[in-house]
mmCIF file of C-alpha atoms in Angstrom:
data_model
loop_
_atom_site.group_PDB
_atom_site.id
_atom_site.type_symbol
_atom_site.label_atom_id
_atom_site.label_comp_id
_atom_site.label_asym_id
_atom_site.label_seq_id
_atom_site.Cartn_x
_atom_site.Cartn_y
_atom_site.Cartn_z
ATOM 1 C CA MET A 1430 87.351 150.614 223.091
ATOM 2 C CA GLN A 1431 88.105 148.039 220.382
ATOM 3 C CA VAL A 1432 90.448 145.162 221.240
ATOM 4 C CA LEU A 1433 92.247 142.812 218.836
ATOM 5 C CA LYS A 1434 93.907 139.630 220.077
ATOM 6 C CA ASN A 1435 97.435 139.205 218.711
ATOM 7 C CA THR A 1436 97.466 135.786 217.086
ATOM 8 C CA TYR A 1437 101.193 136.175 216.334
ATOM 9 C CA ARG A 1438 102.138 136.304 220.026
ATOM 10 C CA GLY A 1439 105.349 134.372 220.659
ATOM 11 C CA GLN A 1440 106.588 134.136 217.088
ATOM 12 C CA GLY A 1441 105.837 137.563 215.629
ATOM 13 C CA ILE A 1442 105.015 138.756 212.131
ATOM 14 C CA SER A 1443 107.618 137.905 209.505
ATOM 15 C CA VAL A 1444 106.040 139.187 206.284
ATOM 16 C CA GLY A 1445 107.744 142.428 205.321
ATOM 17 C CA LEU A 1446 109.859 142.510 208.486
ATOM 18 C CA GLU A 1447 112.601 140.063 207.502
ATOM 19 C CA THR A 1448 115.427 142.606 207.624
ATOM 20 C CA ALA A 1449 114.289 144.448 210.740
ATOM 21 C CA PRO A 1450 116.094 143.661 214.022
ATOM 22 C CA VAL A 1451 114.124 142.921 217.170
ATOM 23 C CA PRO A 1452 114.308 145.533 219.966
ATOM 24 C CA SER A 1453 117.338 145.487 222.247
ATOM 25 C CA VAL A 1454 117.059 144.315 225.862
ATOM 26 C CA ASN A 1455 120.451 145.734 226.896
ATOM 27 C CA ALA A 1456 119.338 148.234 229.532
ATOM 28 C CA ASP A 1457 122.853 148.386 230.990
ATOM 29 C CA ALA A 1458 124.132 150.255 227.922
ATOM 30 C CA SER A 1459 121.800 153.229 228.300
ATOM 31 C CA ARG A 1460 121.953 153.246 232.097
ATOM 32 C CA ALA A 1461 125.747 153.420 232.057
ATOM 33 C CA LEU A 1462 125.620 156.633 230.019
ATOM 34 C CA LEU A 1463 122.750 158.079 232.055
ATOM 35 C CA ASP A 1464 124.725 157.565 235.258
ATOM 36 C CA ARG A 1465 127.184 160.147 233.887
ATOM 37 C CA CYS A 1466 124.446 162.715 233.187
ATOM 38 C CA PRO A 1467 124.163 165.360 235.948
ATOM 39 C CA VAL A 1468 120.450 166.029 235.335
ATOM 40 C CA HIS A 1469 119.385 162.391 235.296
ATOM 41 C CA SER A 1470 117.426 160.814 238.127
ATOM 42 C CA VAL A 1471 115.023 157.905 238.445
ATOM 43 C CA THR A 1472 111.385 158.889 237.863
ATOM 44 C CA PRO A 1473 108.754 157.825 240.414
ATOM 45 C CA MET A 1474 106.270 154.971 240.361
ATOM 46 C CA VAL A 1475 102.959 156.243 241.751
ATOM 47 C CA SER A 1476 100.008 154.234 243.081
ATOM 48 C CA ALA A 1477 96.791 155.937 241.974
ATOM 49 C CA LEU A 1478 93.371 155.009 240.548
ATOM 50 C CA GLY A 1479 94.094 151.387 241.451
ATOM 51 C CA LEU A 1480 97.103 151.345 239.108
ATOM 52 C CA HIS A 1481 100.892 151.488 239.286
ATOM 53 C CA ILE A 1482 101.751 154.536 237.169
ATOM 54 C CA LYS A 1483 105.310 155.269 236.029
ATOM 55 C CA ASP A 1484 105.431 159.079 236.006
ATOM 56 C CA GLU A 1485 107.675 160.302 233.174
ATOM 57 C CA ARG A 1486 106.567 163.938 233.257
ATOM 58 C CA GLY A 1487 109.750 165.119 234.943
ATOM 59 C CA ARG A 1488 112.294 163.019 233.046
ATOM 60 C CA MET A 1489 115.535 165.062 232.833
ATOM 61 C CA GLY A 1490 113.585 168.320 232.793
ATOM 62 C CA LEU A 1491 112.279 167.650 229.271
ATOM 63 C CA GLY A 1492 108.749 166.603 230.166
ATOM 64 C CA SER A 1493 108.587 163.065 228.794
ATOM 65 C CA PHE A 1494 110.240 159.666 228.418
ATOM 66 C CA LYS A 1495 111.575 160.794 225.030
ATOM 67 C CA ALA A 1496 114.487 162.418 226.873
ATOM 68 C CA LEU A 1497 115.977 158.905 227.043
ATOM 69 C CA GLY A 1498 115.980 158.306 223.282
ATOM 70 C CA ALA A 1499 117.598 160.715 220.836
ATOM 71 C CA ALA A 1500 119.795 162.340 223.482
ATOM 72 C CA TYR A 1501 121.160 158.872 224.305
ATOM 73 C CA VAL A 1502 121.987 158.262 220.636
ATOM 74 C CA ILE A 1503 123.817 161.600 220.401
ATOM 75 C CA ALA A 1504 125.683 160.961 223.665
ATOM 76 C CA HIS A 1505 126.719 157.533 222.372
ATOM 77 C CA GLU A 1506 128.099 159.057 219.159
ATOM 78 C CA ALA A 1507 129.881 161.807 221.089
ATOM 79 C CA GLN A 1508 131.923 159.127 222.876
ATOM 80 C CA HIS A 1509 133.576 158.198 219.587
ATOM 81 C CA SER A 1510 134.042 161.511 217.754
ATOM 82 C CA THR A 1511 133.548 165.240 218.075
ATOM 83 C CA LEU A 1512 130.151 166.505 216.989
ATOM 84 C CA ASP A 1513 131.282 170.031 216.161
ATOM 85 C CA GLY A 1514 129.729 170.970 212.826
ATOM 86 C CA ARG A 1515 127.342 168.004 212.904
ATOM 87 C CA THR A 1516 123.644 168.631 212.279
ATOM 88 C CA TYR A 1517 120.920 166.234 213.423
ATOM 89 C CA ILE A 1518 117.542 166.537 211.746
ATOM 90 C CA THR A 1519 114.251 164.871 212.525
ATOM 91 C CA ALA A 1520 110.496 165.123 212.237
ATOM 92 C CA SER A 1521 108.645 165.178 215.524
ATOM 93 C CA ALA A 1522 105.244 165.548 217.120
ATOM 94 C CA GLY A 1523 107.040 167.413 219.920
ATOM 95 C CA ASN A 1524 108.803 165.320 222.559
ATOM 96 C CA HIS A 1525 111.256 163.461 220.327
ATOM 97 C CA GLY A 1526 112.363 166.800 218.910
ATOM 98 C CA MET A 1527 113.059 168.057 222.438
ATOM 99 C CA SER A 1528 115.400 165.123 223.006
ATOM 100 C CA VAL A 1529 117.235 165.753 219.713
ATOM 101 C CA ALA A 1530 117.551 169.460 220.519
ATOM 102 C CA ALA A 1531 118.763 168.863 224.076
ATOM 103 C CA GLY A 1532 121.314 166.232 223.042
ATOM 104 C CA ALA A 1533 122.659 168.358 220.209
ATOM 105 C CA LYS A 1534 123.035 171.380 222.487
ATOM 106 C CA VAL A 1535 124.945 169.461 225.164
ATOM 107 C CA PHE A 1536 127.409 167.898 222.721
ATOM 108 C CA GLY A 1537 128.028 170.848 220.415
ATOM 109 C CA ALA A 1538 125.952 169.809 217.428
ATOM 110 C CA LYS A 1539 123.087 171.577 215.657
ATOM 111 C CA ALA A 1540 119.456 170.416 215.574
ATOM 112 C CA VAL A 1541 116.820 170.987 212.907
ATOM 113 C CA ILE A 1542 113.294 169.868 213.795
ATOM 114 C CA TYR A 1543 110.448 169.529 211.297
ATOM 115 C CA LEU A 1544 106.965 169.884 212.794
ATOM 116 C CA ALA A 1545 103.591 169.409 211.134
ATOM 117 C CA LYS A 1546 101.110 172.282 211.227
ATOM 118 C CA THR A 1547 99.033 170.320 213.750
ATOM 119 C CA VAL A 1548 101.776 170.299 216.424
ATOM 120 C CA PRO A 1549 100.992 172.853 219.195
ATOM 121 C CA SER A 1550 102.974 176.069 218.808
ATOM 122 C CA ASP A 1551 104.358 175.848 222.344
ATOM 123 C CA PHE A 1552 106.427 172.844 221.243
ATOM 124 C CA ALA A 1553 108.059 174.975 218.566
ATOM 125 C CA ASP A 1554 108.809 177.669 221.147
ATOM 126 C CA ARG A 1555 110.367 175.161 223.536
ATOM 127 C CA LEU A 1556 112.496 173.689 220.750
ATOM 128 C CA ARG A 1557 113.824 177.124 219.808
ATOM 129 C CA GLU A 1558 114.672 177.758 223.464
ATOM 130 C CA LYS A 1559 116.867 174.645 223.262
ATOM 131 C CA GLY A 1560 118.698 176.153 220.279
ATOM 132 C CA ALA A 1561 117.005 174.125 217.543
ATOM 133 C CA ASP A 1562 115.965 175.442 214.152
ATOM 134 C CA VAL A 1563 112.270 174.683 213.600
ATOM 135 C CA VAL A 1564 110.639 174.131 210.202
ATOM 136 C CA ILE A 1565 106.850 173.808 209.860
ATOM 137 C CA GLU A 1566 106.123 171.318 207.082
ATOM 138 C CA GLY A 1567 102.901 169.604 206.045
ATOM 139 C CA ASP A 1568 99.564 168.821 207.626
ATOM 140 C CA ASP A 1569 100.584 165.650 209.492
ATOM 141 C CA TYR A 1570 103.559 163.758 210.923
ATOM 142 C CA GLU A 1571 104.123 161.769 207.737
ATOM 143 C CA ALA A 1572 104.427 164.964 205.676
ATOM 144 C CA SER A 1573 106.907 166.486 208.123
ATOM 145 C CA MET A 1574 108.922 163.263 208.022
ATOM 146 C CA THR A 1575 109.097 163.421 204.227
ATOM 147 C CA GLY A 1576 110.377 166.987 204.480
ATOM 148 C CA ALA A 1577 113.010 166.065 207.074
ATOM 149 C CA GLN A 1578 114.259 163.127 205.000
ATOM 150 C CA LYS A 1579 114.652 165.318 201.921
ATOM 151 C CA ALA A 1580 116.483 168.021 203.872
ATOM 152 C CA ALA A 1581 118.824 165.437 205.391
ATOM 153 C CA GLN A 1582 119.683 164.093 201.944
ATOM 154 C CA ASP A 1583 120.053 167.526 200.355
ATOM 155 C CA ASN A 1584 122.310 168.913 203.097
ATOM 156 C CA GLY A 1585 124.266 165.870 204.225
ATOM 157 C CA TRP A 1586 122.740 166.020 207.720
ATOM 158 C CA THR A 1587 122.191 163.061 210.058
ATOM 159 C CA LEU A 1588 118.577 161.914 210.119
ATOM 160 C CA LEU A 1589 117.722 160.867 213.672
ATOM 161 C CA SER A 1590 114.215 159.451 213.580
ATOM 162 C CA ASP A 1591 112.369 157.599 216.328
ATOM 163 C CA SER A 1592 110.827 155.399 213.625
ATOM 164 C CA SER A 1593 112.478 152.798 211.391
ATOM 165 C CA TRP A 1594 111.990 151.437 207.887
ATOM 166 C CA ASP A 1595 113.833 149.249 205.379
ATOM 167 C CA GLY A 1596 117.422 150.469 205.182
ATOM 168 C CA TYR A 1597 117.131 152.664 208.280
ATOM 169 C CA PHE A 1598 117.612 150.640 211.453
ATOM 170 C CA ASP A 1599 120.869 151.441 213.293
ATOM 171 C CA LEU A 1600 120.031 154.788 214.914
ATOM 172 C CA PRO A 1601 116.385 154.012 215.809
ATOM 173 C CA HIS A 1602 117.461 150.657 217.259
ATOM 174 C CA ARG A 1603 119.884 152.458 219.587
ATOM 175 C CA LEU A 1604 117.268 155.122 220.300
ATOM 176 C CA MET A 1605 114.796 152.484 221.498
ATOM 177 C CA GLU A 1606 117.596 151.039 223.630
ATOM 178 C CA GLY A 1607 117.607 154.337 225.503
ATOM 179 C CA TYR A 1608 114.001 153.752 226.591
ATOM 180 C CA LEU A 1609 115.105 150.568 228.353
ATOM 181 C CA ALA A 1610 116.383 152.679 231.249
ATOM 182 C CA MET A 1611 112.755 153.541 232.040
ATOM 183 C CA ALA A 1612 111.613 149.950 231.613
ATOM 184 C CA ALA A 1613 114.391 148.669 233.885
ATOM 185 C CA GLU A 1614 113.374 151.172 236.559
ATOM 186 C CA CYS A 1615 109.828 149.787 236.386
ATOM 187 C CA THR A 1616 111.065 146.243 237.044
ATOM 188 C CA GLU A 1617 112.892 147.511 240.140
ATOM 189 C CA GLN A 1618 110.039 149.649 241.456
ATOM 190 C CA MET A 1619 107.268 147.042 241.505
ATOM 191 C CA GLU A 1620 106.697 143.328 241.687
ATOM 192 C CA GLU A 1621 105.690 141.491 238.540
ATOM 193 C CA PRO A 1622 102.397 142.954 237.243
ATOM 194 C CA THR A 1623 99.488 140.943 235.902
ATOM 195 C CA HIS A 1624 98.615 143.523 233.235
ATOM 196 C CA ILE A 1625 100.650 146.148 231.357
ATOM 197 C CA PHE A 1626 99.232 148.903 229.130
ATOM 198 C CA LEU A 1627 101.657 150.622 226.724
ATOM 199 C CA GLN A 1628 100.574 153.438 224.412
ATOM 200 C CA ALA A 1629 102.024 153.550 220.926
ATOM 201 C CA GLY A 1630 102.576 156.031 218.118
ATOM 202 C CA VAL A 1631 105.292 154.560 215.894
ATOM 203 C CA GLY A 1632 105.707 152.055 218.731
ATOM 204 C CA GLY A 1633 109.134 152.849 220.157
ATOM 205 C CA LEU A 1634 108.101 153.074 223.808
ATOM 206 C CA ALA A 1635 105.815 150.061 223.619
ATOM 207 C CA GLY A 1636 108.262 147.925 221.636
ATOM 208 C CA ALA A 1637 111.248 148.629 223.879
ATOM 209 C CA CYS A 1638 109.320 148.181 227.130
ATOM 210 C CA ALA A 1639 107.527 145.024 226.037
ATOM 211 C CA ALA A 1640 110.822 143.425 225.010
ATOM 212 C CA LEU A 1641 112.468 144.121 228.367
ATOM 213 C CA PHE A 1642 109.394 143.157 230.379
ATOM 214 C CA ARG A 1643 109.258 139.795 228.610
ATOM 215 C CA ASP A 1644 112.988 139.372 229.220
ATOM 216 C CA VAL A 1645 112.622 140.073 232.962
ATOM 217 C CA TRP A 1646 109.096 138.909 233.794
ATOM 218 C CA GLY A 1647 108.540 136.284 231.102
ATOM 219 C CA ASP A 1648 105.101 135.364 229.765
ATOM 220 C CA GLY A 1649 103.180 136.154 232.968
ATOM 221 C CA PRO A 1650 102.004 139.735 232.390
ATOM 222 C CA LYS A 1651 99.316 140.421 229.802
ATOM 223 C CA ILE A 1652 100.650 143.230 227.610
ATOM 224 C CA SER A 1653 98.183 145.515 225.808
ATOM 225 C CA VAL A 1654 99.298 148.075 223.229
ATOM 226 C CA VAL A 1655 97.092 151.184 223.099
ATOM 227 C CA GLU A 1656 96.568 153.333 219.985
ATOM 228 C CA PRO A 1657 94.139 156.074 218.932
ATOM 229 C CA GLU A 1658 91.317 154.693 216.811
ATOM 230 C CA PHE A 1659 92.263 157.435 214.323
ATOM 231 C CA ALA A 1660 95.799 155.984 213.955
ATOM 232 C CA PRO A 1661 95.633 152.174 214.189
ATOM 233 C CA ALA A 1662 99.035 151.456 212.645
ATOM 234 C CA ILE A 1663 99.965 148.480 214.813
ATOM 235 C CA TYR A 1664 96.361 147.258 215.061
ATOM 236 C CA ASP A 1665 95.996 147.194 211.265
ATOM 237 C CA SER A 1666 99.375 145.507 210.804
ATOM 238 C CA ILE A 1667 98.577 142.754 213.327
ATOM 239 C CA LYS A 1668 95.175 142.276 211.693
ATOM 240 C CA ALA A 1669 96.784 142.012 208.246
ATOM 241 C CA GLY A 1670 99.709 139.878 209.372
ATOM 242 C CA ALA A 1671 102.109 142.282 207.661
ATOM 243 C CA PHE A 1672 103.165 145.924 207.797
ATOM 244 C CA ALA A 1673 100.166 148.117 206.942
ATOM 245 C CA THR A 1674 99.670 151.855 206.564
ATOM 246 C CA ALA A 1675 96.693 153.109 208.560
ATOM 247 C CA SER A 1676 94.367 155.953 207.676
ATOM 248 C CA GLY A 1677 92.191 158.286 209.664
ATOM 249 C CA PRO A 1678 91.616 161.901 210.681
ATOM 250 C CA VAL A 1679 93.948 163.866 212.940
ATOM 251 C CA SER A 1680 93.800 162.714 216.576
ATOM 252 C CA ASP A 1681 94.131 164.919 219.647
ATOM 253 C CA MET A 1682 96.552 162.223 220.820
ATOM 254 C CA GLY A 1683 99.127 163.999 218.679
ATOM 255 C CA ARG A 1684 102.230 162.179 219.896
ATOM 256 C CA LEU A 1685 100.443 158.902 219.092
ATOM 257 C CA ASP A 1686 98.920 160.051 215.805
ATOM 258 C CA CYS A 1687 101.209 158.042 213.513
ATOM 259 C CA LYS A 1688 99.824 156.156 210.552
ATOM 260 C CA GLU A 1689 102.883 153.895 210.071
ATOM 261 C CA ALA A 1690 104.632 151.837 212.740
ATOM 262 C CA SER A 1691 108.373 151.561 213.182
ATOM 263 C CA LEU A 1692 109.404 148.207 211.707
ATOM 264 C CA ILE A 1693 111.627 147.419 214.706
ATOM 265 C CA ALA A 1694 108.799 148.145 217.124
ATOM 266 C CA LEU A 1695 106.255 146.233 215.044
ATOM 267 C CA LYS A 1696 108.512 143.191 214.866
ATOM 268 C CA GLY A 1697 108.940 143.204 218.633
ATOM 269 C CA LEU A 1698 105.330 143.927 219.522
ATOM 270 C CA SER A 1699 103.943 141.302 217.152
ATOM 271 C CA ARG A 1700 106.022 138.844 219.204
ATOM 272 C CA ASP A 1701 105.545 140.295 222.705
ATOM 273 C CA ALA A 1702 102.095 141.935 222.941
ATOM 274 C CA ASP A 1703 98.954 139.974 223.751
ATOM 275 C CA GLU A 1704 96.468 142.445 222.305
ATOM 276 C CA ILE A 1705 96.053 145.821 220.631
ATOM 277 C CA ALA A 1706 93.445 148.250 221.957
ATOM 278 C CA LEU A 1707 92.043 151.288 220.146
ATOM 279 C CA ILE A 1708 90.602 154.141 222.195
ATOM 280 C CA SER A 1709 88.384 156.948 220.968
ATOM 281 C CA GLU A 1710 89.007 160.650 221.383
ATOM 282 C CA GLU A 1711 86.240 160.808 223.992
ATOM 283 C CA GLU A 1712 87.716 157.918 225.963
ATOM 284 C CA ALA A 1713 91.130 159.580 225.935
ATOM 285 C CA PHE A 1714 89.760 162.897 227.237
ATOM 286 C CA ALA A 1715 87.613 161.252 229.917
ATOM 287 C CA VAL A 1716 90.597 160.059 231.954
ATOM 288 C CA LEU A 1717 92.269 163.479 232.258
ATOM 289 C CA PRO A 1718 90.081 164.875 235.092
ATOM 290 C CA LYS A 1719 90.569 161.659 237.061
ATOM 291 C CA LEU A 1720 94.323 162.005 236.781
ATOM 292 C CA ALA A 1721 94.192 165.711 237.593
ATOM 293 C CA ASP A 1722 92.266 164.925 240.782
ATOM 294 C CA VAL A 1723 95.241 162.883 242.028
ATOM 295 C CA GLY A 1724 97.875 165.403 240.881
ATOM 296 C CA LEU A 1725 98.875 163.573 237.706
ATOM 297 C CA ASN A 1726 98.013 166.156 235.049
ATOM 298 C CA SER A 1727 98.804 164.878 231.572
ATOM 299 C CA SER A 1728 97.656 164.952 227.949
ATOM 300 C CA THR A 1729 95.520 162.529 225.984
ATOM 301 C CA SER A 1730 98.741 161.113 224.512
ATOM 302 C CA GLY A 1731 100.494 160.722 227.838
ATOM 303 C CA ALA A 1732 97.500 159.143 229.551
ATOM 304 C CA ALA A 1733 96.310 156.790 226.787
ATOM 305 C CA GLY A 1734 97.573 153.689 228.587
ATOM 306 C CA VAL A 1735 95.835 154.736 231.792
ATOM 307 C CA ALA A 1736 92.619 155.374 229.861
ATOM 308 C CA ALA A 1737 92.669 151.877 228.356
ATOM 309 C CA ALA A 1738 93.432 150.279 231.726
ATOM 310 C CA LEU A 1739 90.442 151.986 233.351
ATOM 311 C CA LEU A 1740 88.210 150.934 230.461
ATOM 312 C CA SER A 1741 89.235 147.274 230.759
ATOM 313 C CA ASP A 1742 87.351 144.612 232.686
ATOM 314 C CA LEU A 1743 90.148 143.584 235.032
ATOM 315 C CA PRO A 1744 89.978 141.183 237.984
ATOM 316 C CA SER A 1745 89.842 142.715 241.458
ATOM 317 C CA ASP A 1746 93.316 141.445 242.297
ATOM 318 C CA ALA A 1747 94.944 142.764 239.100
ATOM 319 C CA LYS A 1748 98.321 144.437 239.485
ATOM 320 C CA VAL A 1749 98.435 146.924 236.608
ATOM 321 C CA LEU A 1750 101.377 148.897 235.196
ATOM 322 C CA CYS A 1751 100.868 152.006 233.034
ATOM 323 C CA ILE A 1752 103.242 154.714 231.876
ATOM 324 C CA LEU A 1753 102.282 158.376 232.110
ATOM 325 C CA SER A 1754 104.550 159.319 229.245
ATOM 326 C CA GLU A 1755 104.306 163.129 229.209
ATOM 327 C CA GLY A 1756 103.027 166.175 231.030
ATOM 328 C CA VAL A 1757 100.371 168.578 229.864
#
């Protein structure tokens, strides 16, 4: 595991991020809407392997924390106007697309999900079961995103991405706000931790959670962001002191295999995270049997934070928070 200290902690990176907003800390907004959702319930905090593990595998029946993001955005928009005839389109590595599809179905809109060829076929099947149209485009997430953006422009559809870039901030900012419901639950389910490990793809989960944890717990916890060594988007940006595009082969940590960070998430994490850790494919796989032995079956993406925590040299009295972000 490679670890980079964040020398921008406290002030954050400014180069190239001037127009990006910082992540929201308004957990009440998303929780108020979730309280009206009949399938919503608080997910458990489990003590296992010497860690406090927030188990998101059963979130709203969709299998991951992503249920809190795009569906929240769509529910928010449905409060203000009918969504009949509206089409939401996105690129996804799987879970984000499930949230778009579920939200669109509930509120009478259509969903079109672009997947890269590397996304497991069962994700496509699950998306179709939710009523979404699925398009396979490109060899990686970035290629599928390019296809989704073009289709949105050509057809007048609403692009609902879980990433953000210059000129595209409003919807992803609200989407990250949805994740605050999970972060707020964590602050109610355990006392202040000493260490927090947050896995990152584009950085939405990590950026939202880190912002709220700093708001509630202050500077006490040491926050580590965990990425695949094949997709060091945040690591490379922190090292460069500016937004950077990473490169590398395809990672098995598919939901984390993103070569460019969300600008909102990067702005927040460059302020809030203490370090960035890169884990190898082997290190990611090694933790799965340990989790399975305690009934916490997950994927290399979902368990990346746990993997990094177990690889770290922590004091015996450490109180560690990780998020198990998806099921198998």
